[in-house]
Tab-separated table of C-alpha atoms in Angstrom:
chain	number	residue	atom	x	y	z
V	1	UNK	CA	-12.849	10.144	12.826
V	2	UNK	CA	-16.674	9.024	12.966
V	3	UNK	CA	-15.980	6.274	10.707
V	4	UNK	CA	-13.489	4.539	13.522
V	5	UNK	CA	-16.422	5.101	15.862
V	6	UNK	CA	-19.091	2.765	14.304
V	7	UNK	CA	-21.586	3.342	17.443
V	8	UNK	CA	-22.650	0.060	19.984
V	9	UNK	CA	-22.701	-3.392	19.961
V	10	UNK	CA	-25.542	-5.314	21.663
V	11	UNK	CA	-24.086	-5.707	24.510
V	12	UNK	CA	-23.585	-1.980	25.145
V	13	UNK	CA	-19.655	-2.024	23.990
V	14	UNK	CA	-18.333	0.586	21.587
V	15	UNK	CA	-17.113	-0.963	18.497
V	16	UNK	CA	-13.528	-0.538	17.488
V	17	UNK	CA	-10.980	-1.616	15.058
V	18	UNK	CA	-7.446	-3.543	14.950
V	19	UNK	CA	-6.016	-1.904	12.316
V	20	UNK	CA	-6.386	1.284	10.887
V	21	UNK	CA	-4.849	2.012	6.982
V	22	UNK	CA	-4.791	5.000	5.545
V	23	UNK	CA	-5.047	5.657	2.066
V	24	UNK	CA	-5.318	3.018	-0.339
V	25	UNK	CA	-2.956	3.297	-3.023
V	26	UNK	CA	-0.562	0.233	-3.567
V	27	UNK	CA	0.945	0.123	0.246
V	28	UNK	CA	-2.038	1.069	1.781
V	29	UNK	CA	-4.678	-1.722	-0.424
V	30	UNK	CA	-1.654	-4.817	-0.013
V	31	UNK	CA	-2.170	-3.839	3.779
V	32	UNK	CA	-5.941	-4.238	4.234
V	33	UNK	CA	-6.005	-7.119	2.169
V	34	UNK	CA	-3.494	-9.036	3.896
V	35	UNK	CA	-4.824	-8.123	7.236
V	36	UNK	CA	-8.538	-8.910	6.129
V	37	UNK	CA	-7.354	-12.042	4.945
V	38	UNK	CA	-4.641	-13.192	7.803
V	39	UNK	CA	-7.616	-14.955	10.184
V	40	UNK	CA	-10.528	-14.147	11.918
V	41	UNK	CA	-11.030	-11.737	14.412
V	42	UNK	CA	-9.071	-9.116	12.632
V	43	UNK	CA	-11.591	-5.870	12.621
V	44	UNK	CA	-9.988	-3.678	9.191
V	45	UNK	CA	-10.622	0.484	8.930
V	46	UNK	CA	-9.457	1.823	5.335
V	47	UNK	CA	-9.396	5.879	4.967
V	48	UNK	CA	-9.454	7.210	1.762
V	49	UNK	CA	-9.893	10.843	1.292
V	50	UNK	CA	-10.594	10.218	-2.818
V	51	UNK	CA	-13.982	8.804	-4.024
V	52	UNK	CA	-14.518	5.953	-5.869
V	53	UNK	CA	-13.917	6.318	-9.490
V	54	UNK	CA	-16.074	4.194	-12.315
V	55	UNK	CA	-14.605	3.500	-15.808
V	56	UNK	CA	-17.502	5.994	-17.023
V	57	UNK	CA	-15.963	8.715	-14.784
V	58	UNK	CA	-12.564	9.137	-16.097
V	59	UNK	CA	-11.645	11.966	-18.582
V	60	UNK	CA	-11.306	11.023	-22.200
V	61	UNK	CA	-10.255	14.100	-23.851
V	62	UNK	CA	-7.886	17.690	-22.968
V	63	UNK	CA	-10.867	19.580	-21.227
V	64	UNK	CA	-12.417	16.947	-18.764
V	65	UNK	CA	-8.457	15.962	-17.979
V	66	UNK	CA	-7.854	20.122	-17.369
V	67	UNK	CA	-11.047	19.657	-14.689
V	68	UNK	CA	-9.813	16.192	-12.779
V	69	UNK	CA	-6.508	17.838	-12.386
V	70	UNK	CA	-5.294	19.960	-8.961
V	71	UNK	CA	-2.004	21.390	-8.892
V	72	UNK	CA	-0.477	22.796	-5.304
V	73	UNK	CA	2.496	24.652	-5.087
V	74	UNK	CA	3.908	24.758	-1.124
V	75	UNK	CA	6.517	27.347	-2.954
V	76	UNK	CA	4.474	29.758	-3.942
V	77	UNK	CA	1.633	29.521	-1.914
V	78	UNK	CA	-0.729	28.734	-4.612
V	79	UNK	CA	-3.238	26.222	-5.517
V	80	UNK	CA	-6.652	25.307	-7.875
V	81	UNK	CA	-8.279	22.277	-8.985
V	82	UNK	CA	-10.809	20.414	-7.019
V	83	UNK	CA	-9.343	18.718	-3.719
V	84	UNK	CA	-11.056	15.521	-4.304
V	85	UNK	CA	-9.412	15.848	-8.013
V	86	UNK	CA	-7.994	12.681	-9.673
V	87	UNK	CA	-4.366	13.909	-10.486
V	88	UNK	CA	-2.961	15.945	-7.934
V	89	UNK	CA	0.428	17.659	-8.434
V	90	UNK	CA	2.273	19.154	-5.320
V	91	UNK	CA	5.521	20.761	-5.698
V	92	UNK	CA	7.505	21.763	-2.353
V	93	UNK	CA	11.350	22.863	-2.091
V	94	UNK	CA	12.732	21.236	-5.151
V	95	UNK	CA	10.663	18.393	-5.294
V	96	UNK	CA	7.423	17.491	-7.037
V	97	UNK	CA	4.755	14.726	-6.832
V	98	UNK	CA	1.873	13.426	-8.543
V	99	UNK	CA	-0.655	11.402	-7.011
V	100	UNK	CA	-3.990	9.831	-7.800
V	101	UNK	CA	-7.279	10.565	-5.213
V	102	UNK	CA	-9.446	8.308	-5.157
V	103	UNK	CA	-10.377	4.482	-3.845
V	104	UNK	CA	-7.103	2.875	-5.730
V	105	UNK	CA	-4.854	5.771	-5.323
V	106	UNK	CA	-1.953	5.964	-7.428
V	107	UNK	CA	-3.102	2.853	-9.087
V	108	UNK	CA	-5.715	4.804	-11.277
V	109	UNK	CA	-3.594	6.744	-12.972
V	110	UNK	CA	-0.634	4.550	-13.755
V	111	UNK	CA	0.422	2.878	-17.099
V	112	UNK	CA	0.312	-0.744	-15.528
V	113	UNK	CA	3.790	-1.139	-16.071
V	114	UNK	CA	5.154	-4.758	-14.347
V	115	UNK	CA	8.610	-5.337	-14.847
V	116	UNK	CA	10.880	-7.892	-12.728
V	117	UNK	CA	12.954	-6.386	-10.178
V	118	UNK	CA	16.601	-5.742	-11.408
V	119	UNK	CA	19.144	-7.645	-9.696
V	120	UNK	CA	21.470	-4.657	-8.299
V	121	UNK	CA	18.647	-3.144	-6.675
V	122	UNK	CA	17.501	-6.537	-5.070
V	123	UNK	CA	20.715	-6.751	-3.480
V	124	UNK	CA	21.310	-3.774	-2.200
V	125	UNK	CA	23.019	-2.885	1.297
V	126	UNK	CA	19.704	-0.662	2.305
V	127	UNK	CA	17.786	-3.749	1.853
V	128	UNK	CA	17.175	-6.665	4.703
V	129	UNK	CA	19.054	-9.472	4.151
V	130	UNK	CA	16.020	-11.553	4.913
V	131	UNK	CA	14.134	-9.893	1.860
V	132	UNK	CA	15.688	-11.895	-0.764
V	133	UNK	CA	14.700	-15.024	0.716
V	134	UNK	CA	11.105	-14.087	0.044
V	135	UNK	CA	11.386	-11.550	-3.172
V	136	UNK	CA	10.278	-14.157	-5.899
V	137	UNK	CA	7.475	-15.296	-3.746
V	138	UNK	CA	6.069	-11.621	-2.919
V	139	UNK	CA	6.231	-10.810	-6.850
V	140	UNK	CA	4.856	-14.084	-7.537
V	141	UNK	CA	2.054	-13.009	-5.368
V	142	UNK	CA	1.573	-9.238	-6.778
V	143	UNK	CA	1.996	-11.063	-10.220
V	144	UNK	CA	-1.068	-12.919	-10.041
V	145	UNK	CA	-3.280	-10.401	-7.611
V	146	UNK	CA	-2.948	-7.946	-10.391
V	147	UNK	CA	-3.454	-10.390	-13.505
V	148	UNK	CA	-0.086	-9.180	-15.560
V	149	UNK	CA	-0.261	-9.852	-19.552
V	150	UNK	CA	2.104	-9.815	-21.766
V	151	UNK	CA	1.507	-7.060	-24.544
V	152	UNK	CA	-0.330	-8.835	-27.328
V	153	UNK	CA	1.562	-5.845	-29.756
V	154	UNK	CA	5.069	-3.842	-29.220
V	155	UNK	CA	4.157	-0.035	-29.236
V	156	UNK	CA	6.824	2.035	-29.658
V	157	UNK	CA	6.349	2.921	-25.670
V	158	UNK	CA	6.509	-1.276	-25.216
V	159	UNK	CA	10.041	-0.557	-26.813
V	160	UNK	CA	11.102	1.690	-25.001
V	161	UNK	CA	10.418	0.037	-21.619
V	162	UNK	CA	12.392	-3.124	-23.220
V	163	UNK	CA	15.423	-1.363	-23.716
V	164	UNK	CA	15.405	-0.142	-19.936
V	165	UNK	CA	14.879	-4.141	-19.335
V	166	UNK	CA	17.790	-4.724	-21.124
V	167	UNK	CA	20.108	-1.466	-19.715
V	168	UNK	CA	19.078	-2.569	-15.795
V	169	UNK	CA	19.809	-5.820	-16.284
V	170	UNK	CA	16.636	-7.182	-15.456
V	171	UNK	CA	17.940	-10.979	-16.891
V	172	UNK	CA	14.969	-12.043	-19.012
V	173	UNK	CA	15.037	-9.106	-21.981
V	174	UNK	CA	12.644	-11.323	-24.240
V	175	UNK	CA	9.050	-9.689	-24.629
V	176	UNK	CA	7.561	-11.233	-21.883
V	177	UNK	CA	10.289	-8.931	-19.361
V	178	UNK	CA	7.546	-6.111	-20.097
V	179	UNK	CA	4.039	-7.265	-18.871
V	180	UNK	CA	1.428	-4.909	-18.186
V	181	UNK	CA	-1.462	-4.849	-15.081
V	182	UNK	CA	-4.282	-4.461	-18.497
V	183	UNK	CA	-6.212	-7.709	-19.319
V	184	UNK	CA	-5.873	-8.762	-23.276
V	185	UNK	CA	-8.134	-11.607	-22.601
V	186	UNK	CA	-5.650	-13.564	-24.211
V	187	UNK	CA	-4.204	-15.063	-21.300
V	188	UNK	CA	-5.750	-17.388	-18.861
V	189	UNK	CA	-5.621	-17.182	-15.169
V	190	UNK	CA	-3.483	-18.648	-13.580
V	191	UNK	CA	-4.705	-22.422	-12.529
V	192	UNK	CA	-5.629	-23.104	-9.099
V	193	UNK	CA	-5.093	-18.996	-8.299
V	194	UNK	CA	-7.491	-18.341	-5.409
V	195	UNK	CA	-6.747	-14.788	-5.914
V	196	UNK	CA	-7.811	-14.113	-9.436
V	197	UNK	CA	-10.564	-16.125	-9.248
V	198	UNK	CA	-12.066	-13.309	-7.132
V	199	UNK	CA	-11.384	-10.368	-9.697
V	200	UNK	CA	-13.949	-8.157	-10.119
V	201	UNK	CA	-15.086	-8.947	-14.017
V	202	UNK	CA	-12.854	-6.547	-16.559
V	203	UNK	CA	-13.368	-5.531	-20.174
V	204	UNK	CA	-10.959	-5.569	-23.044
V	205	UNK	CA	-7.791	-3.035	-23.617
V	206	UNK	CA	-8.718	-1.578	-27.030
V	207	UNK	CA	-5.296	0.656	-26.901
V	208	UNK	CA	-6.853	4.006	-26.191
V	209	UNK	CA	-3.477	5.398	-24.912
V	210	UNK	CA	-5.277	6.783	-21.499
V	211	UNK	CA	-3.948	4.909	-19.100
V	212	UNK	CA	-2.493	7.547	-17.320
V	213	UNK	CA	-6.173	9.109	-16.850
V	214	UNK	CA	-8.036	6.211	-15.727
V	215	UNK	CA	-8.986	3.425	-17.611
V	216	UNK	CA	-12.485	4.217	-19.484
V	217	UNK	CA	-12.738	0.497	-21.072
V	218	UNK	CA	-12.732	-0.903	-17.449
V	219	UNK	CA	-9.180	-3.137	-18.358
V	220	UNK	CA	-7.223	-2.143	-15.903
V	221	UNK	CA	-6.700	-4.145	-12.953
V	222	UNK	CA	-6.521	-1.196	-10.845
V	223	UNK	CA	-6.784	-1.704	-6.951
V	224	UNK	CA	-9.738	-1.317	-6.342
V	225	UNK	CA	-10.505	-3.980	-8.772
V	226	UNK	CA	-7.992	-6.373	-6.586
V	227	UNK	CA	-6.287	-6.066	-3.495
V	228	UNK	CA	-9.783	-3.762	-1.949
V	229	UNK	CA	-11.773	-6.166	-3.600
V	230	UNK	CA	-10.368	-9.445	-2.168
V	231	UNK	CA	-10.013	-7.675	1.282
V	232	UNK	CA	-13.923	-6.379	1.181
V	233	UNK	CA	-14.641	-10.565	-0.078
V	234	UNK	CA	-12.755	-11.604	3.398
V	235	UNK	CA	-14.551	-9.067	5.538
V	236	UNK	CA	-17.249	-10.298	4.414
V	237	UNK	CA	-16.992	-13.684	4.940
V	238	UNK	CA	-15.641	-13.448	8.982
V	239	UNK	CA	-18.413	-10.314	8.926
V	240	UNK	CA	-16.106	-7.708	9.716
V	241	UNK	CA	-16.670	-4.398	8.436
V	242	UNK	CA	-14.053	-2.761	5.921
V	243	UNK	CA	-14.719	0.831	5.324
C-alpha cells in the first residue's frame, strides 16, 4: 500500500488518489483510461502485481514457455512456477482458470480474437435494458482503441472462428465478421480517431502462431500498448500521476 501513499505535497498535505484499479487486464485498463481521461482533477492509482513484459521477453519455443508458466491447484494443495509468471493456471473445486501477470493482464496472452457481439446474447434478460442503447457505440469505441484488422489470409484457425460467426448468428458471416487486435499494416487508421493516433508504434504480424505466449514481433495491440497507454498520455497532460 506505499504506492497509494505517495508522501507530501508542498503545502504539508498527504497526497491521495480518487480512484484506485486493480489489476489491469481488459476491465481493469478500460477503467483507468476512462477515468484518466473523463476531466481534470481526477488523481488515477493502477495495481498490477505482474511486471511489464517487452516483445523481447516473451517465450518463443517449449522450454522458455515451461519457465513463464505457474500452475496452482487449491485441490490439492500444490503449486510451482514463478508467482510473477506470465501464464498462470489455478484450478479450485471443479473449475479452472488461466490468466496472464503482467502490465496488460489477460491481454498478453490472448489470440486477439474481435468478433461482433451475437444478437441473443445482446438481448438477454440478465442484461440492462439501457445497454443496448449504447452497445454499437461501446464496440465502436473498443474497435478502434485496439486497432482491429481484418486477416489479410484465412488460416485454418480463421476458419474455424468463421463458422462459430456463422452458428451464433453473429449477422455479418463475410470475412470481415473475424477481425483480429494484430496490425497487418494494411489497414489505415481510422480518420479523425483521436485514439489511435496515440498508439504506441507496432511492428508487423509475420504469422508466428504465438499469440497465445506474447507477441515477440511487437504486433499485438495488447493493453498496455492502448488503453494504459492513452490513460498514462492523459495523466500526463492534467499532471496526475498513474502508477
Amino acid at each position: 500500500m506505499e504506492k497509494l501513499q505517495r508522501g507530501f505535497g508542498g503545502d504539508g498535505e498527504e497526497e491521495g488518489y480518487d480512484a484506485v484499479v486493480v489489476g489491469s487486464g481488459y476491465g481493469g485498463s478500460a477503467v483507468a483510461c476512462r477515468l484518466s481521461m473523463a476531466a481534470a482533477g481526477i488523481r488515477v492509482c493502477l495495481l498490477e502485481k505482474g511486471r511489464r513484459w517487452e516483445s523481447e521477453d516473451f517465450p518463443t519455443d517449449s522450454f522458455k514457455l515451461l519457465s513463464s508458466l505457474r500452475m496452482e491447484s487449491r485441490n490439492l494443495g500444490l503449486s510451482f512456477g514463478s508467482k510473477d509468471a506470465l501464464i498462470q493456471v489455478y484450478e479450485q473445486n471443479d473449475s479452472s482458470a488461466v490468466v496472464g501477470c503482467g502490465l496488460g493482464g489477460g491481454s498478453l496472452v490472448n489470440a486477439g480474437v474481435m468478433m461482433p457481439t451475437p444478437v441473443r446474447a445482446r438481448r438477454h434478460l440478465k442484461w440492462p435494458n439501457d445497454w443496448e442503447k449504447n452497445w454499437d457505440h461501446c464496440e465502436a469505441s473498443a474497435a478502434a482503441m485496439l486497432k482491429i484488422q481484418s486477416v489479410p489470409v484465412k488460416f485454418s484457425v480463421g476458419q474455424a472462428l468463421e463458422d462459430i460467426a456463422i452458428k451464433e448468428e453473429v449477422g455479418e458471416t463475410s470475412e470481415t465478421s473475424v477481425k483480429l487486435t494484430v496490425n497487418f499494416d494494411l489497414e489505415d487508421q481510422r480518420p479523425g480517431s483521436t485514439e489511435t493516433s496515440k498508439l504506441q508504434e507496432m511492428g508487423s504480424c509475420l504469422a508466428c502462431g504465438n499469440c497465445l505466449s506474447g507477441c515477440p514481433y511487437n504486433a499485438k495491440a495488447s493493453n498496455d500498448k492502448t488503453y494504459l497507454l492513452s490513460a498514462i498520455q492523459a495523466c500526463l497532460i492534467y499532471n496526475h500521476p498513474l502508477i
